DNA sequence: ACTAACATGTAATCTGTTACATGATTGA
DNA sequence: TCAATCATGTAACAGATTACATGTTAGT
C-alpha cells in the first residue's frame, strides 16, 4: 500500500523522501500518520528492487535531500499494480481509494473501466455484518443501536460509491 | 484491532476459535479475511495476558474445540479500550466501526456519548487529500476525475456519518 | 472422487509502529 | 526560549500474511 503510493506519486515527478511523506500523509494519513520507520525502509526496498533511482541533492539547509525518481521498471510495476489489483485492493475501501488516486495513470480508459467494474461488482454483492444461528441478520433485526448505525452508514456509503462508479463507467463507455 | 474484536465477541458468550473467526470475518473481513496465522497467536497472547480462559470441549467430530471465555480482567480491558479509544481508533474508519460494534457493552450512556463525540469532532475538522504548492486543493480545482470522485465520496460518507452521530448523540442526551 | 466446511495449529517472512538519534531553520 | 517544520535515518518489537501441516464430516 505504501509502496503503491510511493510509485504513484513518483510517476508524477521526482521527489525527496520528506516531500513524499507529506503527500502520502495527506492522501492516506488522516487516519494513521506515515512513520519514518515505514517510509525509509520501503524506499530502500523499492530501490533495491530497481523500481527507483536515488540521487543526492544539496539543499543548502540541513541534511542532503535524497531525491527519488521512478525507473522504467518502476513505472511498469505501477501500471501492472493499477491494472491488476489484488482482491483486497478491490474490497478494502481504503486500499481502493489509494488505487483510485493513481488510476488516471493507466493509459487505456478500458483498463481503468475494468478496475471500476470490479469494485462495482464487489459492492453489488450483498454482504452481512452480523449473523445469528448461522444466518445473516437483516437490518431490522439488529437490536443494538450502534450496530444498526453501522448498517445504515455502510449502506449510505455503498450507495454513494455505486452511483459514482456507475456514472463514471457510463462516461468511460461513451468515449 | 483483532484483539478488540475477540474481547468484544467473547463478552457476549464463550466461543471456540473457529466460531470466533467466523464472526470476526463477518464483521471486518469483507475486506481482508481473518487468517489463522493471526487469530491463533492473538488468542494465545490474550490468554497469556490473563484476559481469556481456555477449556477443551470434545465435539465428537474432528479436533477438540478450544472454547474461550472472557475473564473479569478481560472484561475490564474491553471496557477500558471502548471507553478510551486511541486516536487512530477514532480517526481510522474501519477501526472505529469495529469499536462501534461493541460500544453498547459500555454500561454508561455518557461514556458511549463521549466516544461518539470524539468521532464527530474528528469528522468535523476539515482535512484535505491533495495539496499543490503547499496549499490544500479545493474540490473544484482537482482536475483528475478519480481524485474528484474520491472527494465527492469522502464528503458523502462524512455527511452520512455526521448526521447519524448527531442524531444518536441527541437521543443519548434525552436519556 | 472431489470440494467445502469444520477445526486446530506452526514457521518464515514481511510490514509497520514506536522509540531512538541527530541537527538546522523559522516563527511566536 | 520553545515549538514546529525541515530532513534523514536505525533498532527493537509487534502484528499480520502466506504457506505449511493434519485430519474429519457432509454434500455433489
Coordinates of C-alpha atoms (C1' of nucleotides) in Angstrom, one line a residue:
Chain A
X1 CA 0.0 0.0 0.0
X2 CA 2.8 2.4 1.0
X3 CA 4.8 1.1 -2.0
X4 CA 1.9 1.8 -4.3
X5 CA 1.6 5.4 -3.1
X6 CA 5.3 5.9 -3.5
X7 CA 5.3 4.6 -7.1
X8 CA 2.2 6.7 -7.8
X9 CA 3.5 10.0 -6.6
X10 CA 6.9 9.5 -8.2
X11 CA 5.2 8.7 -11.5
X12 CA 4.2 12.4 -11.5
X13 CA 7.6 13.9 -10.6
X14 CA 10.8 13.1 -8.7
X15 CA 10.5 13.8 -5.0
X16 CA 12.6 13.6 -1.9
X17 CA 11.6 11.4 1.0
X18 CA 10.3 14.1 3.2
X19 CA 8.0 15.6 0.5
X20 CA 6.8 12.1 -0.4
X21 CA 5.9 11.5 3.2
X22 CA 3.9 14.7 3.3
X23 CA 1.9 13.8 0.1
X24 CA 1.3 10.2 1.3
X25 CA 0.2 11.6 4.7
X26 CA -2.3 13.9 3.0
X27 CA -3.6 11.0 0.9
X28 CA -3.9 8.2 3.5
X29 CA -2.7 9.7 6.7
X30 CA -5.9 11.3 8.1
X31 CA -6.2 8.1 9.9
X32 CA -2.7 6.8 10.6
X33 CA 0.3 9.0 10.0
X34 CA 3.1 7.7 7.8
X35 CA 6.0 6.9 10.0
X36 CA 9.6 7.3 9.0
X37 CA 10.3 3.8 10.2
X38 CA 7.9 2.6 7.4
X39 CA 8.8 5.1 4.7
X40 CA 12.6 4.9 4.6
X41 CA 12.8 1.1 4.7
X42 CA 10.1 1.0 2.0
X43 CA 12.1 3.3 -0.2
X44 CA 15.2 1.2 0.2
X45 CA 13.3 -1.9 -0.7
X46 CA 12.0 -0.3 -3.9
X47 CA 15.5 1.0 -4.6
X48 CA 17.0 -2.5 -4.2
X49 CA 14.3 -3.9 -6.5
X50 CA 15.3 -1.4 -9.2
X51 CA 12.0 0.4 -9.3
X52 CA 13.5 3.7 -8.1
X53 CA 16.7 5.7 -8.6
X54 CA 18.1 7.9 -5.9
X55 CA 20.3 10.9 -6.2
X56 CA 21.6 13.2 -3.6
X57 CA 20.7 16.9 -3.8
X58 CA 22.3 19.6 -1.7
X59 CA 19.6 21.7 -0.2
X60 CA 21.9 24.3 1.4
X61 CA 20.0 23.9 4.6
X62 CA 20.1 20.7 6.8
X63 CA 20.8 17.2 5.6
X64 CA 21.3 16.4 1.9
X65 CA 18.0 15.6 0.3
X66 CA 17.6 12.2 -1.2
X67 CA 15.6 12.7 -4.4
X68 CA 13.9 9.6 -5.8
X69 CA 12.9 9.0 -9.5
X70 CA 10.8 6.2 -10.9
X71 CA 12.8 3.9 -13.2
X72 CA 11.1 2.5 -16.4
X73 CA 10.8 -0.8 -14.5
X74 CA 9.2 1.1 -11.6
X75 CA 6.6 2.6 -14.0
X76 CA 5.8 -0.9 -15.4
X77 CA 5.3 -2.2 -11.9
X78 CA 3.0 0.7 -11.1
X79 CA 0.9 0.2 -14.2
X80 CA 0.7 -3.6 -13.5
X81 CA -0.4 -3.0 -10.0
X82 CA -3.0 -0.5 -11.1
X83 CA -4.3 -2.6 -13.9
X84 CA -4.4 -5.9 -11.9
X85 CA -5.2 -5.0 -8.3
X86 CA -5.4 -7.8 -5.8
X87 CA -8.7 -8.9 -4.3
X88 CA -8.0 -7.0 -1.1
X89 CA -7.2 -3.8 -3.0
X90 CA -10.6 -4.1 -4.6
X91 CA -12.5 -5.0 -1.5
X92 CA -10.8 -2.9 1.2
X93 CA -12.2 0.7 0.9
X94 CA -9.0 2.5 2.0
X95 CA -6.8 0.4 -0.3
X96 CA -9.2 1.0 -3.2
X97 CA -9.1 4.7 -2.5
X98 CA -5.3 4.7 -2.7
X99 CA -5.6 2.9 -6.0
X100 CA -8.2 5.5 -7.3
X101 CA -5.8 8.3 -6.6
X102 CA -3.4 6.9 -9.3
X103 CA -5.8 5.1 -11.6
X104 CA -5.6 8.0 -14.0
X105 CA -2.0 7.0 -14.8
X106 CA -3.3 3.9 -16.6
X107 CA -3.1 4.9 -20.3
X108 CA -6.1 2.9 -21.5
X109 CA -9.6 4.0 -20.5
X110 CA -10.7 0.4 -20.9
X111 CA -8.2 -0.7 -18.3
X112 CA -9.5 2.0 -15.9
X113 CA -13.0 0.8 -16.5
X114 CA -12.2 -2.8 -15.7
X115 CA -10.9 -1.7 -12.3
X116 CA -14.0 0.4 -11.6
X117 CA -16.2 -2.5 -12.7
X118 CA -14.5 -4.9 -10.3
X119 CA -15.2 -2.5 -7.4
X120 CA -18.8 -2.1 -8.5
X121 CA -19.2 -5.9 -8.7
X122 CA -17.8 -6.2 -5.2
X123 CA -20.1 -3.5 -3.8
X124 CA -23.1 -5.0 -5.6
X125 CA -22.5 -8.4 -4.0
X126 CA -24.5 -8.2 -0.7
X127 CA -22.6 -8.8 2.5
X128 CA -23.8 -9.0 6.0
X129 CA -22.0 -7.9 9.2
X130 CA -23.9 -9.9 11.7
X131 CA -25.2 -13.4 11.9
X132 CA -27.5 -15.3 14.3
X133 CA -27.7 -19.1 14.2
X134 CA -25.6 -19.0 11.1
X135 CA -28.0 -16.9 9.1
X136 CA -27.4 -13.2 8.2
X137 CA -29.4 -10.7 10.3
X138 CA -31.5 -8.2 8.4
X139 CA -31.0 -4.6 9.4
X140 CA -34.5 -4.5 11.0
X141 CA -33.5 -7.5 13.3
X142 CA -30.3 -5.9 14.6
X143 CA -31.3 -4.6 18.0
X144 CA -28.1 -2.9 19.1
X145 CA -28.4 0.8 18.1
X146 CA -24.7 1.1 17.2
X147 CA -24.8 -2.0 15.0
X148 CA -27.9 -0.6 13.3
X149 CA -25.9 2.6 12.8
X150 CA -23.1 0.6 11.2
X151 CA -25.6 -0.9 8.7
X152 CA -27.2 2.4 7.9
X153 CA -23.9 4.1 7.2
X154 CA -22.5 1.2 5.3
X155 CA -25.5 1.3 3.0
X156 CA -25.3 5.0 2.5
X157 CA -21.6 4.8 1.6
X158 CA -22.1 1.9 -0.7
X159 CA -24.9 3.7 -2.5
X160 CA -22.9 6.8 -3.0
X161 CA -20.0 4.9 -4.3
X162 CA -22.1 2.7 -6.6
X163 CA -23.8 5.8 -8.0
X164 CA -20.4 7.4 -8.7
X165 CA -19.0 4.3 -10.2
X166 CA -22.0 3.8 -12.5
X167 CA -21.9 7.3 -13.8
X168 CA -18.2 7.2 -14.3
X169 CA -18.4 3.9 -16.2
X170 CA -21.1 5.3 -18.4
X171 CA -18.9 8.2 -19.2
X172 CA -15.9 6.0 -20.0
X173 CA -18.2 3.9 -22.3
X174 CA -19.2 6.9 -24.3
X175 CA -15.5 7.6 -25.1
Chain B
X1 CA -7.9 -4.4 16.4
X2 CA -8.2 -8.2 16.2
X3 CA -7.8 -8.3 19.9
X4 CA -10.6 -5.8 20.4
X5 CA -12.9 -7.9 18.3
X6 CA -12.0 -11.1 20.2
X7 CA -12.7 -9.4 23.6
X8 CA -15.9 -7.9 22.2
X9 CA -17.4 -11.1 20.9
X10 CA -16.4 -13.1 24.0
X11 CA -18.1 -10.5 26.2
X12 CA -21.3 -11.8 24.7
X13 CA -20.7 -15.5 25.1
X14 CA -17.9 -18.1 25.2
X15 CA -16.8 -19.2 21.8
X16 CA -14.3 -21.5 20.2
X17 CA -11.6 -20.2 17.9
X18 CA -13.3 -21.3 14.7
X19 CA -16.6 -19.6 15.5
X20 CA -14.8 -16.5 16.6
X21 CA -13.0 -16.4 13.3
X22 CA -16.4 -16.6 11.5
X23 CA -17.8 -13.7 13.5
X24 CA -14.8 -11.6 13.1
X25 CA -14.7 -12.3 9.4
X26 CA -18.3 -11.2 9.1
X27 CA -17.6 -8.0 11.0
X28 CA -14.3 -6.9 9.5
X29 CA -13.5 -9.5 6.9
X30 CA -15.4 -8.2 3.9
X31 CA -12.2 -6.6 3.1
X32 CA -9.4 -8.8 4.5
X33 CA -10.1 -12.2 5.6
X34 CA -9.1 -13.2 9.2
X35 CA -6.2 -15.6 8.9
X36 CA -5.5 -18.4 11.2
X37 CA -1.9 -17.2 11.5
X38 CA -3.2 -14.0 13.0
X39 CA -6.1 -15.4 15.1
X40 CA -4.4 -18.3 17.0
X41 CA -1.4 -16.3 18.1
X42 CA -3.6 -13.4 19.1
X43 CA -5.7 -15.8 21.3
X44 CA -2.5 -17.1 22.9
X45 CA -1.3 -13.6 23.6
X46 CA -4.6 -12.7 25.3
X47 CA -4.6 -16.0 27.2
X48 CA -1.1 -15.3 28.5
X49 CA -2.1 -11.8 29.5
X50 CA -4.9 -13.4 31.6
X51 CA -7.7 -11.7 29.7
X52 CA -9.1 -15.1 28.5
X53 CA -9.6 -18.6 29.8
X54 CA -9.5 -21.6 27.7
X55 CA -11.1 -25.0 28.2
X56 CA -11.1 -28.0 25.9
X57 CA -14.5 -29.3 24.7
X58 CA -14.9 -32.6 22.9
X59 CA -17.0 -32.0 19.8
X60 CA -17.3 -35.7 18.9
X61 CA -16.3 -34.8 15.4
X62 CA -12.8 -33.6 14.4
X63 CA -10.3 -31.9 16.7
X64 CA -11.2 -30.9 20.2
X65 CA -12.6 -27.4 20.3
X66 CA -10.8 -24.8 22.3
X67 CA -13.5 -22.8 24.0
X68 CA -12.5 -19.3 25.2
X69 CA -14.1 -17.3 28.0
X70 CA -13.5 -13.7 28.9
X71 CA -12.0 -13.3 32.4
X72 CA -13.0 -10.4 34.7
X73 CA -9.7 -8.8 33.8
X74 CA -10.5 -9.3 30.1
X75 CA -13.8 -7.5 30.6
X76 CA -12.1 -4.6 32.3
X77 CA -9.7 -4.4 29.5
X78 CA -12.5 -4.4 26.9
X79 CA -14.4 -1.6 28.8
X80 CA -11.2 0.4 29.1
X81 CA -10.5 0.1 25.4
X82 CA -14.0 1.0 24.5
X83 CA -14.1 4.0 26.8
X84 CA -10.7 5.4 25.9
X85 CA -10.0 4.6 22.3
X86 CA -6.7 5.7 20.8
X87 CA -6.5 8.5 18.3
X88 CA -6.2 6.0 15.5
X89 CA -9.3 4.1 16.6
X90 CA -11.2 7.4 16.4
X91 CA -9.8 8.5 13.1
X92 CA -9.5 5.3 11.1
X93 CA -12.9 4.5 9.8
X94 CA -12.6 0.7 9.9
X95 CA -11.1 0.7 13.4
X96 CA -13.9 3.0 14.5
X97 CA -16.5 0.7 13.0
X98 CA -15.1 -2.2 15.0
X99 CA -15.3 -0.1 18.1
X100 CA -18.9 0.8 17.3
X101 CA -19.9 -2.9 17.1
X102 CA -19.1 -3.3 20.8
X103 CA -19.8 0.2 22.1
X104 CA -23.1 -1.0 23.5
X105 CA -21.2 -3.0 26.1
X106 CA -20.2 0.2 27.9
X107 CA -22.6 0.4 30.8
X108 CA -22.8 4.2 31.0
X109 CA -24.6 6.1 28.1
X110 CA -22.4 9.1 28.9
X111 CA -19.3 7.1 28.2
X112 CA -20.8 6.0 24.9
X113 CA -21.6 9.6 24.1
X114 CA -18.0 10.7 24.8
X115 CA -16.8 8.3 22.2
X116 CA -19.3 9.3 19.6
X117 CA -18.5 13.0 20.3
X118 CA -14.8 12.3 19.7
X119 CA -15.6 10.8 16.3
X120 CA -17.9 13.7 15.4
X121 CA -15.2 16.2 16.3
X122 CA -12.7 14.3 14.1
X123 CA -15.1 14.3 11.2
X124 CA -15.9 18.0 11.7
X125 CA -12.3 19.0 11.4
X126 CA -11.7 19.7 7.8
X127 CA -9.0 17.6 6.1
X128 CA -7.7 17.7 2.6
X129 CA -6.4 14.9 0.4
X130 CA -4.4 16.9 -2.1
X131 CA -2.1 19.8 -2.0
X132 CA -0.4 22.0 -4.5
X133 CA 2.4 24.4 -3.7
X134 CA 1.7 23.6 0.0
X135 CA -1.9 24.7 -0.1
X136 CA -4.9 22.4 0.0
X137 CA -6.7 22.0 -3.3
X138 CA -10.4 22.7 -3.3
X139 CA -12.6 20.0 -4.9
X140 CA -13.3 22.2 -7.9
X141 CA -9.6 22.6 -8.6
X142 CA -8.9 18.8 -8.7
X143 CA -8.6 18.0 -12.3
X144 CA -8.2 14.2 -12.1
X145 CA -11.6 12.6 -12.4
X146 CA -10.8 9.9 -10.0
X147 CA -9.4 12.2 -7.4
X148 CA -12.5 14.3 -7.7
X149 CA -14.5 11.2 -7.2
X150 CA -12.6 10.5 -4.0
X151 CA -13.5 13.9 -2.7
X152 CA -17.2 13.5 -3.6
X153 CA -17.4 10.1 -1.9
X154 CA -15.5 11.1 1.1
X155 CA -17.9 14.0 1.6
X156 CA -20.9 11.9 1.1
X157 CA -19.7 9.4 3.7
X158 CA -18.6 12.1 6.2
X159 CA -22.0 13.7 5.9
X160 CA -23.9 10.5 6.4
X161 CA -21.8 9.6 9.4
X162 CA -22.1 13.1 11.0
X163 CA -25.9 13.0 10.6
X164 CA -26.1 9.7 12.3
X165 CA -23.7 10.7 15.1
X166 CA -25.6 13.9 15.7
X167 CA -29.0 12.2 15.9
X168 CA -27.6 9.5 18.1
X169 CA -26.0 12.0 20.4
X170 CA -29.2 13.9 20.7
X171 CA -31.0 10.8 21.7
X172 CA -28.4 9.9 24.3
X173 CA -28.8 13.4 25.7
X174 CA -32.5 13.0 26.1
X175 CA -32.0 9.9 28.3
Chain C
dA1 C1' -13.9 -38.8 -6.4
dC2 C1' -13.8 -34.2 -5.1
dT3 C1' -15.0 -30.0 -2.8
dA4 C1' -16.4 -27.3 1.0
dA5 C1' -16.9 -26.6 5.7
dC6 C1' -15.3 -27.9 10.3
dA7 C1' -11.3 -27.4 13.4
dT8 C1' -6.5 -26.5 15.2
dG9 C1' -2.2 -25.1 14.9
dT10 C1' 3.2 -23.6 13.4
dA11 C1' 7.0 -21.2 10.7
dA12 C1' 9.0 -18.0 7.5
dT13 C1' 8.6 -13.7 6.1
dC14 C1' 7.0 -9.1 5.5
dT15 C1' 5.5 -4.7 7.1
dG16 C1' 4.5 -1.5 10.3
dT17 C1' 4.8 1.1 14.9
dT18 C1' 7.4 3.2 18.4
dA19 C1' 11.3 4.9 20.2
dC20 C1' 15.8 6.4 19.5
dA21 C1' 19.4 9.5 17.3
dT22 C1' 20.9 13.9 15.0
dG23 C1' 20.8 18.5 13.6
dA24 C1' 19.4 23.2 11.1
dT25 C1' 15.9 26.9 10.5
dT26 C1' 11.9 29.7 11.3
dG27 C1' 8.3 31.9 13.8
dA28 C1' 5.8 33.0 18.2
Chain D
dT1 C1' 13.4 30.3 24.6
dC2 C1' 10.4 27.0 22.9
dA3 C1' 7.8 24.6 19.5
dA4 C1' 7.2 23.4 14.8
dT5 C1' 8.9 22.2 10.4
dC6 C1' 12.5 20.6 7.6
dA7 C1' 15.4 16.4 6.8
dT8 C1' 17.4 11.7 7.3
dG9 C1' 17.9 7.5 9.2
dT10 C1' 18.3 2.9 12.6
dA11 C1' 16.7 -0.7 16.0
dA12 C1' 13.6 -3.3 18.8
dC13 C1' 9.3 -5.1 18.8
dA14 C1' 4.5 -6.2 17.4
dG15 C1' 1.4 -7.9 14.3
dA16 C1' -0.2 -9.7 10.0
dT17 C1' 0.1 -12.7 5.7
dT18 C1' 1.2 -16.8 3.4
dA19 C1' 2.2 -21.2 3.3
dC20 C1' 2.6 -25.4 5.6
dA21 C1' 0.7 -29.3 8.2
dT22 C1' -3.1 -32.5 9.7
dG23 C1' -7.5 -34.7 9.9
dT24 C1' -13.0 -35.4 9.9
dT25 C1' -17.6 -35.0 8.0
dA26 C1' -21.2 -33.8 4.7
dG27 C1' -22.7 -32.9 0.3
dT28 C1' -22.5 -33.3 -5.1

